[in-house]
Short mmCIF file of C-alpha atoms and ligand atoms in Angstrom, two decimals:
data_model
loop_
_atom_site.label_atom_id
_atom_site.label_comp_id
_atom_site.label_asym_id
_atom_site.label_seq_id
_atom_site.Cartn_x
_atom_site.Cartn_y
_atom_site.Cartn_z
CA UNK A 1 -26.85 -2.15 -26.11
CA UNK A 2 -27.64 -1.74 -22.48
CA UNK A 3 -26.07 -5.16 -21.53
CA UNK A 4 -22.76 -4.43 -23.12
CA UNK A 5 -22.06 -1.10 -21.67
CA UNK A 6 -18.77 -0.50 -19.89
CA UNK A 7 -19.78 1.42 -16.56
CA UNK A 8 -16.36 1.24 -15.16
CA UNK A 9 -15.45 5.05 -15.32
CA UNK A 10 -18.82 6.79 -15.34
CA UNK A 11 -18.38 10.53 -15.96
CA UNK A 12 -21.37 12.73 -14.50
CA UNK A 13 -20.98 16.39 -15.68
CA UNK A 14 -21.43 19.61 -13.64
CA UNK A 15 -21.88 23.04 -15.03
CA UNK A 16 -21.55 25.15 -11.97
CA UNK A 17 -18.92 27.71 -11.40
CA UNK A 18 -17.61 25.77 -8.27
CA UNK A 19 -16.55 22.75 -10.36
CA UNK A 20 -16.52 23.62 -14.04
CA UNK A 21 -15.56 27.19 -13.50
CA UNK A 22 -15.23 29.25 -16.71
CA UNK A 23 -14.17 26.36 -18.91
CA UNK A 24 -16.32 25.03 -21.78
CA UNK A 25 -18.17 21.82 -20.74
CA UNK A 26 -17.80 20.24 -24.26
CA UNK A 27 -14.12 20.65 -24.21
CA UNK A 28 -13.83 19.26 -20.63
CA UNK A 29 -15.87 16.17 -21.74
CA UNK A 30 -13.80 15.85 -24.88
CA UNK A 31 -10.73 15.66 -22.76
CA UNK A 32 -12.13 13.05 -20.31
CA UNK A 33 -13.21 10.94 -23.21
CA UNK A 34 -9.60 10.89 -24.51
CA UNK A 35 -8.49 10.01 -20.91
CA UNK A 36 -10.85 7.00 -21.06
CA UNK A 37 -14.19 7.60 -19.36
CA UNK A 38 -16.56 4.82 -20.48
CA UNK A 39 -19.95 6.43 -20.09
CA UNK A 40 -21.11 10.03 -19.79
CA UNK A 41 -24.18 11.57 -18.01
CA UNK A 42 -25.07 15.05 -18.84
CA UNK A 43 -26.39 16.60 -15.57
CA UNK A 44 -27.42 20.15 -15.67
CA UNK A 45 -29.87 21.41 -13.21
CA UNK A 46 -30.12 25.01 -14.36
CA UNK A 47 -29.96 25.45 -18.07
CA UNK A 48 -33.24 26.02 -20.07
CA UNK A 49 -34.46 23.23 -22.30
CA UNK A 50 -33.22 24.77 -25.62
CA UNK A 51 -29.70 25.06 -24.17
CA UNK A 52 -29.91 21.63 -22.64
CA UNK A 53 -30.65 20.11 -26.09
CA UNK A 54 -27.93 22.17 -27.83
CA UNK A 55 -25.33 21.22 -25.34
CA UNK A 56 -26.42 17.64 -25.36
CA UNK A 57 -26.29 17.47 -29.08
CA UNK A 58 -22.75 18.44 -28.92
CA UNK A 59 -21.83 16.00 -26.19
CA UNK A 60 -23.44 13.44 -28.14
CA UNK A 61 -21.18 14.04 -31.01
CA UNK A 62 -18.03 13.83 -28.76
CA UNK A 63 -19.16 10.62 -27.10
CA UNK A 64 -19.92 9.02 -30.48
CA UNK A 65 -16.44 9.47 -31.57
CA UNK A 66 -15.40 7.17 -28.71
CA UNK A 67 -18.18 4.92 -28.96
CA UNK A 68 -19.20 5.92 -25.48
CA UNK A 69 -22.95 6.09 -24.52
CA UNK A 70 -24.34 9.47 -23.50
CA UNK A 71 -27.14 9.76 -20.77
CA UNK A 72 -29.11 12.80 -19.78
CA UNK A 73 -29.86 13.49 -16.17
CA UNK A 74 -33.66 13.61 -15.45
CA UNK A 75 -34.86 14.93 -18.77
CA UNK A 76 -36.52 12.03 -20.88
CA UNK A 77 -37.58 14.82 -23.54
CA UNK A 78 -34.07 15.96 -23.90
CA UNK A 79 -32.84 12.38 -24.48
CA UNK A 80 -35.56 11.97 -27.11
CA UNK A 81 -34.71 15.38 -28.77
CA UNK A 82 -31.06 14.38 -29.07
CA UNK A 83 -31.55 10.65 -29.79
CA UNK A 84 -28.78 9.65 -27.23
CA UNK A 85 -28.49 6.36 -25.49
CA UNK A 86 -30.68 7.02 -22.38
CA UNK A 87 -31.43 8.75 -19.08
CA UNK A 88 -30.52 8.81 -15.62
CA UNK A 89 -33.42 9.18 -13.12
CA UNK A 90 -33.45 10.44 -9.60
CA UNK A 91 -35.97 9.40 -6.96
CA UNK A 92 -37.95 12.57 -7.66
CA UNK A 93 -37.64 12.23 -11.40
CA UNK A 94 -40.06 10.61 -13.98
CA UNK A 95 -41.06 7.11 -13.08
CA UNK A 96 -39.03 4.42 -14.68
CA UNK A 97 -42.01 2.66 -16.20
CA UNK A 98 -43.27 5.82 -17.93
CA UNK A 99 -39.67 6.74 -19.03
CA UNK A 100 -39.44 3.24 -20.62
CA UNK A 101 -42.65 3.56 -22.42
CA UNK A 102 -41.37 6.76 -23.94
CA UNK A 103 -37.81 5.59 -24.68
CA UNK A 104 -38.37 1.86 -25.67
CA UNK A 105 -36.43 -1.07 -24.65
CA UNK A 106 -33.05 -0.25 -26.44
CA UNK A 107 -32.46 2.84 -24.44
CA UNK A 108 -30.49 2.77 -21.04
CA UNK A 109 -32.36 3.90 -18.02
CA UNK A 110 -30.36 4.41 -14.79
CA UNK A 111 -31.79 5.15 -11.29
CA UNK A 112 -30.48 6.56 -8.16
CA UNK A 113 -30.86 4.47 -5.24
CA UNK A 114 -29.76 4.57 -1.56
CA UNK A 115 -31.56 1.80 0.07
CA UNK A 116 -32.34 -1.79 -0.44
CA UNK A 117 -35.91 -0.87 -0.82
CA UNK A 118 -35.27 1.77 -3.50
CA UNK A 119 -32.96 -0.70 -5.36
CA UNK A 120 -35.72 -3.54 -5.36
CA UNK A 121 -38.30 -0.97 -6.80
CA UNK A 122 -35.97 0.39 -9.37
CA UNK A 123 -35.08 -3.16 -10.65
CA UNK A 124 -38.81 -4.07 -10.65
CA UNK A 125 -39.55 -1.16 -12.74
CA UNK A 126 -37.01 -2.01 -15.26
CA UNK A 127 -33.67 0.00 -14.57
CA UNK A 128 -30.77 -1.22 -16.55
CA UNK A 129 -28.35 0.16 -13.79
CA UNK A 130 -28.47 1.65 -10.48
CA UNK A 131 -26.45 4.64 -9.38
CA UNK A 132 -25.88 3.89 -5.63
CA UNK A 133 -25.01 6.76 -3.22
CA UNK A 134 -24.23 8.70 -1.48
CA UNK A 135 -20.91 6.94 -0.80
CA UNK A 136 -19.21 9.57 0.82
CA UNK A 137 -20.14 13.37 1.57
CA UNK A 138 -19.39 15.59 -1.39
CA UNK A 139 -19.22 19.32 -2.09
CA UNK A 140 -20.73 18.49 -5.51
CA UNK A 141 -24.13 17.63 -4.23
CA UNK A 142 -24.92 19.04 -0.72
CA UNK A 143 -28.38 17.98 -0.53
CA UNK A 144 -27.85 14.26 -0.71
CA UNK A 145 -30.30 12.24 1.30
CA UNK A 146 -28.02 9.66 3.09
CA UNK A 147 -24.36 8.95 3.25
CA UNK A 148 -24.40 5.27 3.17
CA UNK A 149 -20.63 4.46 3.01
CA UNK A 150 -19.11 1.22 1.89
CA UNK A 151 -21.24 -0.71 4.11
CA UNK A 152 -24.62 0.66 2.70
CA UNK A 153 -23.38 0.10 -0.69
CA UNK A 154 -22.41 -3.48 0.10
CA UNK A 155 -25.84 -4.06 1.79
CA UNK A 156 -27.64 -3.19 -1.50
CA UNK A 157 -25.09 -5.33 -3.61
CA UNK A 158 -25.75 -8.25 -1.32
CA UNK A 159 -29.62 -7.74 -1.55
CA UNK A 160 -29.33 -7.72 -5.35
CA UNK A 161 -27.23 -10.83 -5.44
CA UNK A 162 -29.60 -12.70 -3.18
CA UNK A 163 -32.75 -11.61 -4.80
CA UNK A 164 -31.59 -13.23 -8.02
CA UNK A 165 -33.30 -12.94 -11.52
CA UNK A 166 -33.31 -9.35 -12.89
CA UNK A 167 -31.69 -8.13 -9.45
CA UNK A 168 -28.52 -10.02 -9.95
CA UNK A 169 -28.17 -8.89 -13.50
CA UNK A 170 -28.66 -5.21 -12.91
CA UNK A 171 -25.48 -3.10 -13.30
CA UNK A 172 -24.22 -1.00 -10.55
CA UNK A 173 -22.05 2.15 -9.91
CA UNK A 174 -21.48 4.06 -6.81
CA UNK A 175 -21.29 7.76 -6.45
CA UNK A 176 -20.32 10.47 -4.00
CA UNK A 177 -16.73 11.39 -3.19
CA UNK A 178 -14.85 9.03 -5.31
CA UNK A 179 -11.48 10.23 -6.41
CA UNK A 180 -8.02 8.91 -7.29
CA UNK A 181 -6.97 8.47 -3.54
CA UNK A 182 -9.86 6.24 -2.70
CA UNK A 183 -11.09 4.63 -5.84
CA UNK A 184 -8.93 1.37 -5.47
CA UNK A 185 -9.84 0.89 -1.86
CA UNK A 186 -13.62 1.39 -2.53
CA UNK A 187 -13.69 -1.05 -5.33
CA UNK A 188 -11.64 -3.56 -3.28
CA UNK A 189 -13.81 -3.14 -0.30
CA UNK A 190 -17.09 -3.61 -2.40
CA UNK A 191 -15.94 -6.97 -3.52
CA UNK A 192 -17.19 -8.92 -0.54
CA UNK A 193 -17.57 -12.56 -0.81
CA UNK A 194 -19.86 -14.34 1.67
CA UNK A 195 -18.16 -17.51 1.33
CA UNK A 196 -14.85 -18.62 0.03
CA UNK A 197 -16.28 -20.29 -2.98
CA UNK A 198 -18.91 -17.45 -3.76
CA UNK A 199 -18.52 -14.97 -6.45
CA UNK A 200 -20.42 -12.03 -5.16
CA UNK A 201 -21.95 -9.28 -7.17
CA UNK A 202 -19.69 -6.50 -7.17
CA UNK A 203 -19.79 -2.79 -8.46
CA UNK A 204 -19.41 -2.37 -12.15
CA UNK A 205 -18.07 1.19 -12.04
CA UNK A 206 -17.49 4.42 -10.13
CA UNK A 207 -19.48 7.55 -11.03
CA UNK A 208 -17.42 10.86 -10.77
CA UNK A 209 -17.96 14.44 -10.95
CA UNK A 210 -15.36 16.78 -9.39
CA UNK A 211 -12.47 14.37 -9.54
CA UNK A 212 -12.69 14.67 -13.24
CA UNK A 213 -14.62 17.84 -14.26
CA UNK A 214 -13.11 19.98 -11.33
CA UNK A 215 -9.35 19.00 -12.19
CA UNK A 216 -6.98 21.11 -14.25
CA UNK A 217 -6.41 18.43 -16.73
CA UNK A 218 -9.52 16.13 -17.14
CA UNK A 219 -7.75 13.94 -19.63
CA UNK A 220 -4.98 13.13 -17.40
CA UNK A 221 -7.33 12.73 -14.40
CA UNK A 222 -9.66 10.22 -16.23
CA UNK A 223 -6.64 8.21 -17.49
CA UNK A 224 -5.07 8.04 -14.07
CA UNK A 225 -8.45 6.91 -12.60
CA UNK A 226 -8.87 4.32 -15.37
CA UNK A 227 -5.39 3.08 -14.54
CA UNK A 228 -6.17 2.72 -10.88
CA UNK A 229 -9.47 0.87 -11.59
CA UNK A 230 -7.69 -1.53 -13.85
CA UNK A 231 -4.67 -2.30 -11.49
CA UNK A 232 -4.38 -4.18 -8.11
CA UNK A 233 -4.18 -1.73 -5.28
CA UNK A 234 -0.67 -1.82 -3.49
CA UNK A 235 -2.20 -2.96 -0.27
CA UNK A 236 -3.90 -6.09 -1.99
CA UNK A 237 -0.95 -7.63 -3.39
CA UNK A 238 -0.85 -10.74 -1.35
CA UNK A 239 -2.44 -13.96 -2.62
CA UNK A 240 -6.00 -14.97 -2.67
CA UNK A 241 -6.74 -17.35 0.28
CA UNK A 242 -7.66 -20.89 -0.98
CA UNK A 243 -8.56 -23.21 1.61
CA UNK A 244 -10.17 -24.04 5.15
CA UNK A 245 -7.42 -25.32 7.34
CA UNK A 246 -8.77 -28.39 9.15
CA UNK A 247 -6.84 -29.55 12.22
CA UNK A 248 -4.21 -31.47 10.06
CA UNK A 249 -0.75 -32.32 11.44
CA UNK A 250 1.01 -31.74 8.06
CA UNK A 251 -0.52 -28.48 7.65
CA UNK A 252 0.38 -27.36 10.90
CA UNK A 253 3.92 -28.48 10.47
CA UNK A 254 4.26 -26.53 7.19
CA UNK A 255 2.89 -23.55 8.93
CA UNK A 256 5.25 -23.83 11.78
CA UNK A 257 8.09 -24.16 9.30
CA UNK A 258 6.84 -20.88 7.68
CA UNK A 259 6.63 -19.20 10.95
CA UNK A 260 10.35 -19.99 11.65
CA UNK A 261 11.17 -18.46 8.30
CA UNK A 262 9.16 -15.38 8.94
CA UNK A 263 10.94 -14.94 12.24
CA UNK A 264 14.45 -15.11 10.53
CA UNK A 265 12.95 -12.57 8.02
CA UNK A 266 12.35 -10.14 10.89
CA UNK A 267 15.79 -10.60 12.17
CA UNK A 268 17.48 -10.06 8.82
CA UNK A 269 15.32 -7.21 7.67
CA UNK A 270 14.71 -5.41 10.93
CA UNK A 271 11.74 -3.71 9.53
CA UNK A 272 10.47 -0.40 10.65
CA UNK A 273 7.47 -0.64 12.99
CA UNK A 274 5.87 2.80 13.04
CA UNK A 275 3.57 3.02 16.09
CA UNK A 276 1.00 5.64 16.46
CA UNK A 277 -0.10 4.29 19.84
CA UNK A 278 -1.34 5.35 23.31
CA UNK A 279 0.48 7.02 26.00
CA UNK A 280 0.44 4.07 28.26
CA UNK A 281 2.41 1.66 26.25
CA UNK A 282 4.87 3.85 24.00
CA UNK A 283 7.90 2.71 25.93
CA UNK A 284 7.01 -0.96 26.22
CA UNK A 285 6.13 -1.35 22.65
CA UNK A 286 9.31 0.26 21.60
CA UNK A 287 11.16 -2.35 23.77
CA UNK A 288 9.19 -5.20 22.55
CA UNK A 289 9.75 -4.17 18.85
CA UNK A 290 13.68 -3.94 19.55
CA UNK A 291 13.60 -7.37 21.38
CA UNK A 292 11.98 -9.16 18.37
CA UNK A 293 14.61 -7.48 15.99
CA UNK A 294 12.28 -4.75 14.55
CA UNK A 295 13.17 -1.10 14.35
CA UNK A 296 10.57 0.93 16.43
CA UNK A 297 9.66 4.46 15.76
CA UNK A 298 6.99 6.12 17.94
CA UNK A 299 5.59 8.88 15.72
CA UNK A 300 2.13 10.22 16.39
CA UNK A 301 2.37 13.18 13.97
CA UNK A 302 0.60 12.35 10.81
CA UNK A 303 2.60 14.61 8.59
CA UNK A 304 5.59 12.43 9.05
CA UNK A 305 3.91 9.30 7.62
CA UNK A 306 4.43 10.21 3.94
CA UNK A 307 8.26 9.83 4.49
CA UNK A 308 8.09 7.06 7.08
CA UNK A 309 5.75 4.91 4.70
CA UNK A 310 8.70 4.97 2.13
CA UNK A 311 10.89 2.94 4.38
CA UNK A 312 9.42 -0.55 3.76
CA UNK A 313 7.94 -0.86 7.33
CA UNK A 314 4.49 -1.23 8.84
CA UNK A 315 2.11 1.06 10.69
CA UNK A 316 0.29 0.43 13.84
CA UNK A 317 -2.66 2.53 14.50
CA UNK A 318 -3.64 2.01 18.23
CA UNK A 319 -6.60 4.18 19.23
CA UNK A 320 -6.08 3.59 22.92
CA UNK A 321 -5.90 7.14 23.95
CA UNK A 322 -7.90 8.68 20.93
CA UNK A 323 -8.28 12.42 20.56
CA UNK A 324 -9.83 14.60 17.66
CA UNK A 325 -6.38 15.62 16.69
CA UNK A 326 -5.07 12.01 16.97
CA UNK A 327 -7.84 10.87 14.74
CA UNK A 328 -6.75 13.35 11.97
CA UNK A 329 -3.13 12.19 12.39
CA UNK A 330 -4.13 8.47 12.02
CA UNK A 331 -6.13 9.36 8.81
CA UNK A 332 -3.11 11.05 7.23
CA UNK A 333 -0.78 8.17 8.09
CA UNK A 334 -3.40 5.56 6.94
CA UNK A 335 -3.69 7.35 3.63
CA UNK A 336 0.19 7.50 3.22
CA UNK A 337 0.63 3.76 4.05
CA UNK A 338 -2.11 2.61 1.81
CA UNK A 339 -0.56 4.70 -1.09
CA UNK A 340 2.88 3.21 -0.40
CA UNK A 341 1.41 -0.32 0.08
CA UNK A 342 2.90 -0.69 3.58
CA UNK A 343 0.90 -2.78 5.83
CA UNK A 344 -1.19 -1.44 8.61
CA UNK A 345 -2.44 -3.01 11.76
CA UNK A 346 -5.52 -1.59 13.41
CA UNK A 347 -5.78 -2.04 17.13
CA UNK A 348 -9.19 -0.56 18.13
CA UNK A 349 -8.41 -0.37 21.78
CA UNK A 350 -11.62 -0.13 23.83
CA UNK A 351 -13.37 0.33 20.76
CA UNK A 352 -16.86 -0.45 22.19
CA UNK A 353 -16.40 1.47 25.54
CA UNK A 354 -17.59 4.92 24.59
CA UNK A 355 -19.59 6.42 21.68
CA UNK A 356 -16.53 8.49 20.83
CA UNK A 357 -14.57 5.39 20.33
CA UNK A 358 -17.16 3.61 18.34
CA UNK A 359 -17.40 6.82 15.99
CA UNK A 360 -13.60 6.98 15.71
CA UNK A 361 -13.61 3.32 14.72
CA UNK A 362 -16.04 3.83 12.04
CA UNK A 363 -14.27 6.79 10.85
CA UNK A 364 -10.90 4.81 10.60
CA UNK A 365 -12.57 1.90 8.76
CA UNK A 366 -13.96 4.47 6.31
CA UNK A 367 -10.65 6.13 5.94
CA UNK A 368 -8.44 3.34 4.65
CA UNK A 369 -7.64 -0.43 4.20
CA UNK A 370 -6.20 -2.28 7.07
CA UNK A 371 -4.15 -5.23 6.45
CA UNK A 372 -4.83 -6.76 10.02
CA UNK A 373 -7.33 -5.83 12.52
CA UNK A 374 -6.57 -7.11 16.02
CA UNK A 375 -8.47 -6.85 19.27
CA UNK A 376 -10.10 -8.66 22.08
CA UNK A 377 -13.54 -10.22 21.85
CA UNK A 378 -15.46 -7.11 22.54
CA UNK A 379 -13.31 -4.96 20.47
CA UNK A 380 -13.82 -7.30 17.52
CA UNK A 381 -17.57 -7.44 18.14
CA UNK A 382 -17.45 -3.61 17.86
CA UNK A 383 -15.41 -3.94 14.50
CA UNK A 384 -17.99 -6.48 13.37
CA UNK A 385 -20.78 -3.97 13.97
CA UNK A 386 -18.81 -1.08 12.45
CA UNK A 387 -18.35 -3.40 9.46
CA UNK A 388 -22.07 -3.90 8.97
CA UNK A 389 -22.91 -7.10 10.69
CA UNK A 390 -25.89 -7.26 12.90
CA UNK A 391 -25.14 -9.00 16.37
CA UNK A 392 -27.53 -9.90 18.99
CA UNK A 393 -25.35 -8.78 21.78
CA UNK A 394 -25.52 -5.09 22.52
CA UNK A 395 -23.67 -4.95 25.74
CA UNK A 396 -21.31 -2.13 26.03
CA UNK A 397 -17.65 -2.77 26.64
CA UNK A 398 -16.79 -1.80 30.04
CA UNK A 399 -13.07 -1.22 30.10
CA UNK A 400 -10.38 -1.93 27.91
CA UNK A 401 -9.55 -5.29 29.37
CA UNK A 402 -11.31 -8.10 27.69
CA UNK A 403 -13.24 -10.12 30.48
CA UNK A 404 -14.68 -13.58 29.82
CA UNK A 405 -15.59 -14.85 26.54
CA UNK A 406 -19.18 -14.91 25.62
CA UNK A 407 -18.81 -17.32 22.72
CA UNK A 408 -17.60 -20.63 21.89
CA UNK A 409 -14.45 -21.09 19.97
CA UNK A 410 -16.45 -22.15 16.97
CA UNK A 411 -18.56 -18.89 17.19
CA UNK A 412 -15.46 -16.83 17.54
CA UNK A 413 -13.82 -18.40 14.60
CA UNK A 414 -17.04 -17.87 12.63
CA UNK A 415 -17.20 -14.18 13.42
CA UNK A 416 -13.78 -13.60 12.80
CA UNK A 417 -13.52 -15.36 9.51
CA UNK A 418 -16.67 -13.49 8.31
CA UNK A 419 -15.14 -10.12 9.16
CA UNK A 420 -12.07 -10.97 7.45
CA UNK A 421 -13.83 -12.16 4.45
CA UNK A 422 -15.83 -8.79 4.39
CA UNK A 423 -12.99 -6.58 4.97
CA UNK A 424 -10.65 -8.63 2.75
CA UNK A 425 -7.87 -8.71 5.31
CA UNK A 426 -6.71 -10.64 8.35
CA UNK A 427 -8.54 -10.38 11.73
CA UNK A 428 -7.11 -11.50 15.00
CA UNK A 429 -9.17 -12.06 18.06
CA UNK A 430 -7.02 -12.33 21.08
CA UNK A 431 -7.98 -14.33 24.14
CA UNK A 432 -6.85 -17.35 26.07
CA UNK A 433 -7.17 -18.90 22.71
CA UNK A 434 -6.48 -16.63 19.86
CA UNK A 435 -8.38 -16.79 16.62
CA UNK A 436 -6.93 -15.46 13.35
CA UNK A 437 -8.43 -15.74 9.99
CA UNK A 438 -8.14 -14.23 6.41
CA UNK A 439 -11.70 -15.26 5.75
CA UNK A 440 -10.73 -18.70 4.36
CA UNK A 441 -8.00 -20.09 6.43
CA UNK A 442 -8.81 -19.85 10.28
CA UNK A 443 -6.25 -20.73 13.01
CA UNK A 444 -6.71 -21.19 16.67
CA UNK A 445 -3.59 -20.74 18.89
CA UNK A 446 -3.64 -21.39 22.53
CA UNK A 447 -0.05 -20.43 23.36
CA UNK A 448 0.64 -17.66 25.97
CA UNK A 449 0.56 -17.24 29.79
CA UNK A 450 -1.98 -15.73 32.32
CA UNK A 451 0.64 -13.23 33.06
CA UNK A 452 0.06 -11.52 29.85
CA UNK A 453 -3.34 -10.55 31.16
CA UNK A 454 -1.83 -9.11 34.22
CA UNK A 455 0.54 -6.51 32.70
CA UNK A 456 -0.43 -3.29 30.76
CA UNK A 457 0.14 -3.18 27.02
CA UNK A 458 0.44 -6.96 26.04
CA UNK A 459 -2.24 -6.58 23.51
CA UNK A 460 -0.94 -3.42 22.10
CA UNK A 461 2.69 -4.81 21.92
CA UNK A 462 1.33 -7.82 20.22
CA UNK A 463 -0.04 -5.48 17.63
CA UNK A 464 3.58 -4.00 17.26
CA UNK A 465 4.98 -7.43 16.88
CA UNK A 466 2.41 -8.32 14.15
CA UNK A 467 3.23 -5.23 12.26
CA UNK A 468 6.89 -6.03 11.97
CA UNK A 469 6.08 -9.55 10.88
CA UNK A 470 3.74 -8.04 8.13
CA UNK A 471 6.46 -5.90 6.90
CA UNK A 472 9.06 -8.75 6.88
CA UNK A 473 6.89 -11.36 5.61
CA UNK A 474 4.46 -9.71 3.01
CA UNK A 475 3.95 -12.77 0.96
CA UNK A 476 1.23 -14.12 3.25
CA UNK A 477 -0.38 -11.95 5.81
CA UNK A 478 -2.09 -14.74 7.70
CA UNK A 479 1.10 -16.67 8.07
CA UNK A 480 2.94 -13.53 9.26
CA UNK A 481 0.35 -12.96 11.77
CA UNK A 482 0.59 -16.61 13.09
CA UNK A 483 4.41 -16.27 13.30
CA UNK A 484 4.08 -13.05 15.36
CA UNK A 485 1.69 -14.78 17.73
CA UNK A 486 3.80 -17.68 18.12
CA UNK A 487 6.87 -15.49 18.92
CA UNK A 488 4.96 -13.42 21.29
CA UNK A 489 3.21 -15.99 23.24
CA UNK A 490 5.76 -18.74 23.28
CA UNK A 491 8.37 -16.11 24.70
CA UNK A 492 5.72 -15.33 27.44
CA UNK A 493 5.48 -19.04 28.38
CA UNK A 494 9.34 -19.49 28.79
CA UNK A 495 9.50 -16.12 30.66
CA UNK A 496 6.64 -17.24 33.14
CA UNK A 497 8.67 -20.54 33.81
CA UNK A 498 11.94 -18.65 34.82
CA UNK A 499 12.68 -19.28 38.53
CA UNK A 500 13.10 -15.62 39.28
CA UNK A 501 9.81 -14.62 37.97
CA UNK A 502 7.52 -14.36 40.85
CA UNK A 503 4.61 -12.31 39.32
CA UNK A 504 3.62 -9.79 36.72
CA UNK A 505 6.37 -7.25 37.75
CA UNK A 506 9.35 -9.73 37.38
CA UNK A 507 7.57 -11.19 34.18
CA UNK A 508 8.03 -8.12 32.23
CA UNK A 509 11.93 -8.03 31.96
CA UNK A 510 11.92 -11.84 31.44
CA UNK A 511 9.36 -11.56 28.70
CA UNK A 512 11.45 -9.04 26.81
CA UNK A 513 14.59 -11.13 27.30
CA UNK A 514 12.83 -14.15 25.97
CA UNK A 515 11.21 -12.21 22.99
CA UNK A 516 14.95 -11.35 22.21
CA UNK A 517 16.54 -14.68 23.09
CA UNK A 518 14.01 -16.97 21.44
CA UNK A 519 13.62 -14.93 18.22
CA UNK A 520 17.37 -15.07 17.87
CA UNK A 521 17.47 -18.91 18.36
CA UNK A 522 14.72 -19.55 15.93
CA UNK A 523 16.12 -17.15 13.25
CA UNK A 524 19.62 -18.99 13.50
CA UNK A 525 17.68 -22.33 13.04
CA UNK A 526 18.75 -23.50 16.55
CA UNK A 527 15.05 -23.75 17.73
CA UNK A 528 11.73 -24.10 15.89
CA UNK A 529 8.37 -22.71 17.07
CA UNK A 530 6.98 -26.03 16.16
CA UNK A 531 7.88 -27.93 19.39
CA UNK A 532 5.79 -25.50 21.63
CA UNK A 533 2.77 -24.91 19.58
CA UNK A 534 -0.37 -25.62 21.28
N1 LIG B 601 -25.38 12.22 -7.11
P1 LIG B 601 -18.43 14.00 -6.78
S1 LIG B 601 -23.64 12.35 -5.17
C1 LIG B 601 -24.62 13.77 -8.95
O1 LIG B 601 -25.62 10.41 -4.20
C2 LIG B 601 -24.38 13.05 -7.46
O2 LIG B 601 -27.04 10.37 -5.73
C3 LIG B 601 -25.09 11.74 -5.80
O3 LIG B 601 -19.93 14.11 -7.09
C4 LIG B 601 -25.96 10.86 -5.06
O4 LIG B 601 -17.88 12.68 -7.60
C5 LIG B 601 -23.46 13.24 -6.66
O5 LIG B 601 -17.78 15.21 -7.06
C6 LIG B 601 -22.33 14.10 -6.81
O6 LIG B 601 -18.35 13.67 -5.38
C7 LIG B 601 -20.94 13.46 -6.91
MG1 LIG B 602 -32.92 14.24 -10.76
#
């Protein structure tokens, strides 16, 4: 039995006033079963043993109607008395080995774990599944030991995968703060292959209390969650990456042809580029967006995002002048665009410079899915750390300018592709040579001009450019990013060559002219990015 259990929508009950209110638990669970929960844990921290057994018997009857297993939290004796399918044991409950002796091999025993070490011990002692948490802070259980987030859960999954044997077979669910607004993202982000060909261990289900028990209509809530779990999230529509791109002339020619078409798509669709950006670059970013053929809106108030996200455009979250209020606004907008399936570019400006920014970055990474994260080397290093990588270098970023590279191109490509693979998105590391990857295909692009490093906002406006391309060319995020980079950087080269351009000051208007002119020529088929690609 234990191996065939469907853990996908795991209901944990709660009988407290705050969540269950005055409703009848049996009725609520019956509705949740109708809605499609696949396994039920009866968790009741306050009732007497007699009441526990009598409620558990009624719950068992309901569960059996749907062929759904019932587990009892903590109380092996209650499970035995009821004859239900198993127990769930916390770290302070009965030892798994002793519970197994009492329950026998056929019953399901689950264990709460929040670290690799706890997971290792639980598997060694014979747990059938692990409830891994706490994912996010939750009102339902306030005394949780540790909030480990998506990264903490990934770490445990990766350990189980690599440990092999019983560890790779053990089932897993995550718990804490899972609800309809984040369930798809959580599942998506927990699927984190380490290499293109690997099939990683992923989460088998989500365990939920309040987003089912605490809702007005537990049946509707469960069936909605079940639907979300089973379907591809709007932000993950694009294709699975399939190959590493070696330096191959044919492939580069094909890529450039696609870039030309993406440029034409930006021109014809004129997508909205919704920028939540810093004070320094608002005006410049709006001009760049117009020059490439997009429709800019500079709107930093998060409440507007629900409407704006419906317009088929993309969002840029640029945390260059982050404030507590700004952070709340970003989160609202991220939620709105993720729900609408509109692409989001995260530009973690100066992310490593202060602890406030590092914290803001990890909050944002926890708040939503980003289709593309772009930054200079130091910013991307900070993203790597926030995404759970351990890096040797701990040097703090000094300013928001990038400085010299500390790594070889191969090292940068490796890091960028690993982050993209883990975050399941596209990562762009800018520099004299830009590296962009979706985790499988990785490109290095050496176009551009030194003047871009001498004006303010060139990185930020590249983010704006990328956003418009993502919106206009959704079929392949990586190709969209490459096309945006070519447009931006080749225009800079032409601008810098103009006779009247004497330095950064005269470069800016020439650059905007060239963004406008060159994009127009390519979209009309009179030019191709191909001839200038380096
Ligand atoms: N155990 P909700 S968190 C019962 O971290 C429980 O072990 C947790 O409730 C753990 O789905 C939790 O309402 C409560 O956030 C989860
Ligand atoms: Mg317990």
